[in-house]
Coordinates of C-alpha atoms and ligand atoms in Angstrom, one line a residue:
M170 CA 131.7 28.8 160.1
A171 CA 128.0 30.5 159.7
A172 CA 126.3 30.1 156.9
F173 CA 125.2 32.7 154.4
R174 CA 121.8 34.2 155.8
G175 CA 121.2 37.5 153.5
G176 CA 120.6 35.4 150.5
V177 CA 120.5 36.8 146.9
T178 CA 119.8 40.2 147.1
S179 CA 123.1 41.3 149.1
L180 CA 125.2 38.7 146.7
K181 CA 123.9 40.9 143.8
N182 CA 124.7 43.8 145.4
A183 CA 128.5 42.5 145.6
L184 CA 128.3 42.1 141.9
F185 CA 126.9 45.1 140.3
N186 CA 128.6 48.5 140.3
P187 CA 125.9 51.2 140.0
S188 CA 126.3 51.0 136.4
G189 CA 124.8 47.6 136.6
S190 CA 128.0 45.9 134.7
V191 CA 129.1 42.5 136.6
F192 CA 132.3 42.5 138.5
R193 CA 133.5 39.6 136.2
S194 CA 136.0 38.5 138.4
Q195 CA 133.8 37.7 141.5
V196 CA 131.4 35.9 139.7
A197 CA 133.3 32.6 140.0
A198 CA 134.0 33.3 143.8
V199 CA 130.5 34.0 144.4
V200 CA 128.9 31.2 142.8
R201 CA 131.3 29.0 144.9
C202 CA 130.1 30.6 148.0
M203 CA 126.4 30.5 147.3
S204 CA 126.8 26.7 146.4
T205 CA 129.0 25.7 149.5
G206 CA 126.7 28.2 151.6
Q207 CA 129.6 28.8 153.8
Y208 CA 132.9 31.0 154.2
Q209 CA 135.7 29.9 153.0
N210 CA 138.0 32.7 154.4
L211 CA 136.1 34.0 157.0
I212 CA 135.2 33.0 160.6
V213 CA 131.6 34.6 161.9
D214 CA 130.2 34.5 164.7
K215 CA 128.3 36.8 167.3
K216 CA 130.4 37.5 170.7
G217 CA 129.2 40.0 174.0
Q218 CA 127.3 38.3 176.7
N219 CA 124.0 39.4 175.1
Q220 CA 125.3 37.8 171.8
N221 CA 125.1 41.6 170.3
V222 CA 128.7 42.2 168.8
G223 CA 129.2 40.7 164.8
F224 CA 132.3 39.2 165.2
I225 CA 134.5 38.6 161.6
Q226 CA 137.8 37.2 161.8
L227 CA 139.7 37.0 158.4
N228 CA 141.0 34.0 158.0
R229 CA 143.4 33.1 155.1
P230 CA 146.7 32.6 156.8
K231 CA 148.6 31.1 154.3
A232 CA 148.6 34.4 152.6
L233 CA 148.5 36.6 155.9
N234 CA 144.2 37.5 155.3
A235 CA 145.3 39.2 151.7
L236 CA 142.6 40.4 150.5
C237 CA 141.1 38.2 147.3
D238 CA 138.0 38.9 145.3
E239 CA 136.1 35.8 147.2
L240 CA 137.5 37.1 150.5
M241 CA 135.8 40.5 149.9
V242 CA 132.5 39.3 148.5
E243 CA 132.4 36.9 151.5
L244 CA 133.1 40.3 154.1
T245 CA 130.5 41.9 152.3
Q246 CA 128.0 39.1 152.5
A247 CA 129.3 38.8 156.3
V248 CA 128.6 42.7 157.1
T249 CA 125.2 42.7 155.2
D250 CA 124.0 40.3 157.3
F251 CA 125.2 42.0 160.6
E252 CA 123.7 45.1 159.4
N253 CA 120.0 43.3 158.9
D254 CA 120.5 41.6 162.2
G255 CA 118.4 43.5 164.6
N256 CA 119.9 42.2 167.8
V257 CA 123.3 43.2 166.4
G258 CA 124.5 46.9 167.3
C259 CA 127.9 46.8 166.7
I260 CA 130.3 44.7 164.2
V261 CA 134.2 44.0 164.9
I262 CA 136.6 43.0 162.2
T263 CA 139.4 41.1 163.2
G264 CA 142.5 39.2 161.6
S265 CA 144.9 36.9 163.0
E266 CA 147.9 37.7 165.6
K267 CA 150.2 38.4 162.6
A268 CA 148.1 39.7 160.3
F269 CA 145.1 41.9 160.3
A270 CA 145.4 41.9 156.5
A271 CA 148.4 41.9 154.1
G272 CA 146.8 43.9 151.4
A273 CA 145.2 43.5 148.1
D274 CA 146.2 39.9 147.0
I275 CA 149.2 40.8 144.6
K276 CA 149.0 37.4 143.1
E277 CA 145.6 38.0 141.6
M278 CA 146.4 41.5 141.0
Q279 CA 149.2 41.1 138.9
K280 CA 147.5 39.5 136.1
R281 CA 145.0 42.3 135.5
D282 CA 145.2 44.7 133.0
F283 CA 144.1 48.6 132.5
S284 CA 141.0 47.7 131.0
Q285 CA 139.7 44.8 133.4
A286 CA 140.8 47.2 136.4
Y287 CA 138.8 49.7 134.7
D288 CA 135.6 47.8 133.5
E289 CA 135.2 46.0 136.6
N290 CA 136.1 49.2 139.0
F291 CA 138.2 47.3 141.2
T292 CA 138.0 47.9 144.5
A293 CA 134.8 49.6 144.4
A294 CA 133.3 46.4 145.9
W295 CA 134.8 47.0 148.8
T296 CA 132.9 49.8 150.2
K297 CA 130.3 47.7 151.9
V298 CA 132.4 48.2 155.5
A299 CA 132.5 51.9 155.1
E300 CA 128.7 52.1 153.9
C301 CA 127.5 50.1 156.6
K302 CA 125.0 51.9 159.0
K303 CA 126.2 49.8 162.3
P304 CA 129.2 50.7 163.7
I305 CA 132.2 48.8 163.1
I306 CA 135.5 48.3 165.0
A307 CA 139.0 47.3 163.6
A308 CA 141.0 45.0 166.2
V309 CA 144.4 45.3 164.1
N310 CA 147.2 42.9 165.3
G311 CA 149.9 42.6 163.3
Y312 CA 150.1 44.0 159.7
A313 CA 147.4 46.0 158.2
L314 CA 149.2 46.9 154.6
G315 CA 147.9 48.2 151.6
G316 CA 144.6 47.4 151.5
G317 CA 144.5 46.3 155.0
N318 CA 145.3 49.4 156.2
E319 CA 142.4 50.6 153.8
L320 CA 139.9 48.2 155.4
A321 CA 140.8 49.3 159.1
M322 CA 140.5 52.9 158.1
M323 CA 137.2 52.0 156.6
C324 CA 135.9 50.6 160.0
D325 CA 135.0 53.5 162.6
I326 CA 137.1 52.9 165.2
I327 CA 140.6 51.1 165.0
Y328 CA 142.2 49.2 168.4
A329 CA 145.7 47.9 167.6
G330 CA 147.8 45.3 169.4
E331 CA 151.1 46.2 170.5
K332 CA 152.9 45.1 167.4
A333 CA 150.5 46.0 164.7
K334 CA 151.9 47.6 161.9
F335 CA 150.5 50.0 159.5
G336 CA 151.7 51.4 156.3
Q337 CA 150.8 51.7 152.4
P338 CA 153.4 50.0 150.6
E339 CA 151.7 50.3 147.2
I340 CA 155.0 52.2 145.8
K341 CA 156.9 49.3 146.2
L342 CA 154.8 47.1 143.7
G343 CA 154.7 50.0 141.2
T344 CA 151.1 51.3 142.1
I345 CA 149.3 53.4 144.7
P346 CA 146.6 52.9 147.5
G347 CA 143.5 52.1 145.5
A348 CA 140.8 52.0 148.4
G349 CA 141.0 54.8 150.3
G350 CA 144.8 55.1 151.4
T351 CA 145.6 58.3 150.2
Q352 CA 142.4 59.8 151.0
R353 CA 141.2 58.3 154.6
L354 CA 144.5 58.4 155.5
T355 CA 145.1 61.8 155.2
Q356 CA 141.9 62.9 156.4
S357 CA 143.3 60.9 159.5
I358 CA 146.9 61.9 160.3
G359 CA 147.2 64.6 158.1
K360 CA 149.4 65.3 154.7
S361 CA 153.1 65.2 156.0
K362 CA 152.8 61.5 157.8
A363 CA 150.5 60.2 155.3
M364 CA 152.9 61.6 152.6
E365 CA 156.1 60.2 154.3
M366 CA 153.8 57.0 154.3
V367 CA 152.3 56.4 150.6
L368 CA 156.1 58.0 149.2
T369 CA 158.3 55.5 151.2
G370 CA 155.9 52.4 151.6
N371 CA 157.2 52.3 155.4
P372 CA 155.2 51.1 157.9
I373 CA 154.3 53.0 161.5
N374 CA 154.0 51.1 164.5
A375 CA 151.1 50.9 166.9
E376 CA 152.1 53.6 169.3
D377 CA 152.7 56.2 166.4
A378 CA 149.3 55.2 164.8
E379 CA 148.0 56.1 168.2
K380 CA 149.9 59.3 168.5
A381 CA 149.1 60.1 165.0
G382 CA 145.6 59.5 165.6
L383 CA 145.0 56.3 163.4
V384 CA 144.4 54.5 166.3
S385 CA 142.4 55.2 169.4
K386 CA 144.0 52.3 171.8
V387 CA 147.1 50.0 171.9
F388 CA 146.4 47.0 174.0
P389 CA 148.7 44.1 174.5
V390 CA 148.3 41.3 171.2
E391 CA 146.5 38.8 173.8
Q392 CA 144.1 41.3 174.9
L393 CA 143.0 43.0 171.8
V394 CA 140.2 41.0 170.8
D395 CA 138.5 41.1 173.8
E396 CA 138.7 44.8 174.4
A397 CA 137.2 45.1 171.1
I398 CA 134.2 42.7 171.8
K399 CA 134.0 44.7 175.2
L400 CA 133.7 47.9 173.4
G401 CA 131.4 46.4 170.9
E402 CA 129.2 45.4 174.1
T403 CA 129.0 48.9 175.4
I404 CA 128.3 50.3 172.2
S405 CA 125.4 47.5 171.2
A406 CA 123.6 48.3 174.4
Q407 CA 123.0 51.8 173.2
S408 CA 120.1 52.3 170.9
K409 CA 120.7 51.0 167.7
L410 CA 118.8 53.8 165.7
V411 CA 120.7 56.6 167.8
S412 CA 124.3 55.0 167.1
A413 CA 123.2 54.9 163.6
M414 CA 122.3 58.7 163.6
C415 CA 125.5 59.2 165.5
K416 CA 127.7 57.3 163.1
E417 CA 126.0 59.1 160.1
A418 CA 126.7 62.5 161.6
V419 CA 130.3 61.9 162.3
S420 CA 130.9 60.2 159.0
A421 CA 129.2 63.7 157.4
S422 CA 132.1 65.5 158.5
F423 CA 134.6 63.8 156.4
E424 CA 132.3 64.8 153.4
M425 CA 130.4 68.2 154.1
S426 CA 132.3 71.8 154.5
L427 CA 131.5 72.6 158.3
R428 CA 128.5 75.0 157.8
E429 CA 127.0 71.8 155.9
G430 CA 128.0 69.4 158.5
L431 CA 126.6 71.3 161.3
H432 CA 123.5 72.1 159.6
F433 CA 123.0 67.9 159.1
E434 CA 124.0 67.8 162.5
K435 CA 121.6 69.8 163.8
R436 CA 118.7 68.4 162.2
T437 CA 119.9 64.7 162.7
F438 CA 119.9 66.3 166.4
H439 CA 116.6 67.6 166.0
A440 CA 115.2 64.2 164.3
T441 CA 116.0 62.4 167.6
F442 CA 113.4 64.4 169.2
A443 CA 110.8 62.3 167.1
T444 CA 111.9 59.0 168.5
H445 CA 110.9 56.6 171.5
D446 CA 114.5 56.2 172.3
R447 CA 115.4 60.0 173.1
M448 CA 112.2 60.1 175.4
A449 CA 113.4 56.7 177.4
G450 CA 116.6 57.8 177.5
M451 CA 115.9 61.2 178.8
T452 CA 113.3 60.1 181.5
A453 CA 115.5 57.0 182.5
F454 CA 117.9 60.1 183.5
I455 CA 115.5 61.9 185.6
E456 CA 114.3 59.1 187.2
K457 CA 117.7 57.6 188.1
R458 CA 117.1 54.3 186.2
P459 CA 118.6 52.4 183.3
A460 CA 117.2 53.6 179.9
D461 CA 115.1 50.8 178.1
F462 CA 115.8 51.6 174.5
K463 CA 113.4 50.0 171.8
D464 CA 115.8 51.0 168.9
K465 CA 113.1 53.2 167.3
Ligands
CAA111 N1 148.9 39.6 147.8 C1 149.1 38.0 147.9 N2 149.9 37.3 148.9 C2 150.5 37.8 149.9 C3 150.4 39.0 150.1 C4 149.4 39.7 149.5 N3 149.6 41.0 149.6 N4 150.9 39.4 151.6 C5 151.7 37.9 151.7 N5 151.2 37.3 150.9 C6 151.7 35.7 151.0 C7 153.2 35.4 150.7 O1 153.4 35.5 149.3 C8 153.3 34.3 151.0 O2 152.9 33.4 150.4 P1 153.8 31.9 150.0 O3 154.1 31.0 151.2 O4 152.9 31.2 148.8 O5 155.1 32.5 149.5 C9 152.8 33.9 152.7 O6 151.6 35.4 152.0 C10 153.9 34.9 153.4 O7 153.9 35.8 153.3 P2 155.7 36.1 153.3 O8 156.6 35.0 153.4 O9 156.1 37.5 152.4 O10 155.6 36.4 155.1 P3 156.8 37.6 155.8 O11 156.1 37.5 157.1 O12 158.2 37.4 155.2 O13 156.2 38.9 155.2 C11 155.1 41.0 154.9 C12 155.0 39.8 155.7 C13 155.9 41.8 155.3 C14 153.7 41.4 155.2 C15 155.1 40.6 153.4 O14 154.0 39.1 153.2 C16 154.5 41.6 152.3 O15 155.2 42.7 152.2 N6 153.7 41.5 151.6 C17 153.0 42.4 150.7 C18 152.0 43.5 151.8 C19 152.0 45.0 150.4 O16 153.0 45.2 149.6 N7 150.5 44.9 150.2 C20 149.8 45.8 149.3 C21 149.0 45.0 148.7 S1 148.6 46.2 147.1 C22 147.2 47.0 147.8 O17 146.8 46.7 148.8 C23 146.8 47.8 146.8 C24 145.5 48.6 147.2 O18 145.6 49.8 147.7 C25 144.0 48.1 147.1

């Protein structure tokens, strides 16, 4: 298990919401993490020939990787560390063959009342994965349910194992998706399919998820993680500066009107003309050799 590297600053970021109030239920988890300096719910490593793919495996097998507070604090920390690691160009998040993640931790959640959920802005601290500048690939085997599916959708690309199941079963628990399921799923697969999943709680399989556009590729279960790492290596070989700009521009399409998005894209495209790597890429093409990107 890798030790925490990012230190106190990013833990503080995980602890405080924008209005400055403490996520009280996470304090104990963070104190525990800080005192041991190790991840209790994750396996964190670097993969690929050049060790440039950040690898995070959710590792809470007894609860099918249910996303308890402590796991989410650790995940925020691990993603932040890789975001700050100059050698890492892409991050892969995966789970086990049985479960990517079976959702928010129902046993923890069951005790919360409205005022706690509201006061803590429950699930707001989960957003680091969606906000990370570097591309993130979800490699989903088994169940991606509720918050598990929402976590996968916070990633930029989803690869699935052929036995994966994607669902938003919250309605069966008397609640609704609370970490982006009603929004990102609808943007991803359209209203009719999203409504059916959210209103019935019934999951879809990997093949249907690929057809619907939720997933970009499906692989045999045992090949999935290697394929995700290979993709991570391909992305990591590009300019990290420009891949962050690509990610920002594609992500903007979910937030902006077409006119605003096209304007943002144009300005970002223009901005690449101020980079070393744009000149390096085009010169290398003309000179028929690989580009030597410097991430600046
Ligand atoms: N939270 C807490 N514990 C969970 C869990 C969860 N989301 N999912 C599974 N577990 C635990 C089970 O309680 C069980 O623990 P015990 O052995 O101590 O009883 C263990 O993991 C194994 O689970 P099962 O025995 O249920 O395994 P299974 O193979 O029979 O079923 C499953 C697998 C279909 C995924 C089933 O576990 C299940 O339905 N899980 C809940 C899925 C769910 O409803 N997720 C949505 C959560 S709400 C949410 O995520 C809100 C949000 O938007 C943020």
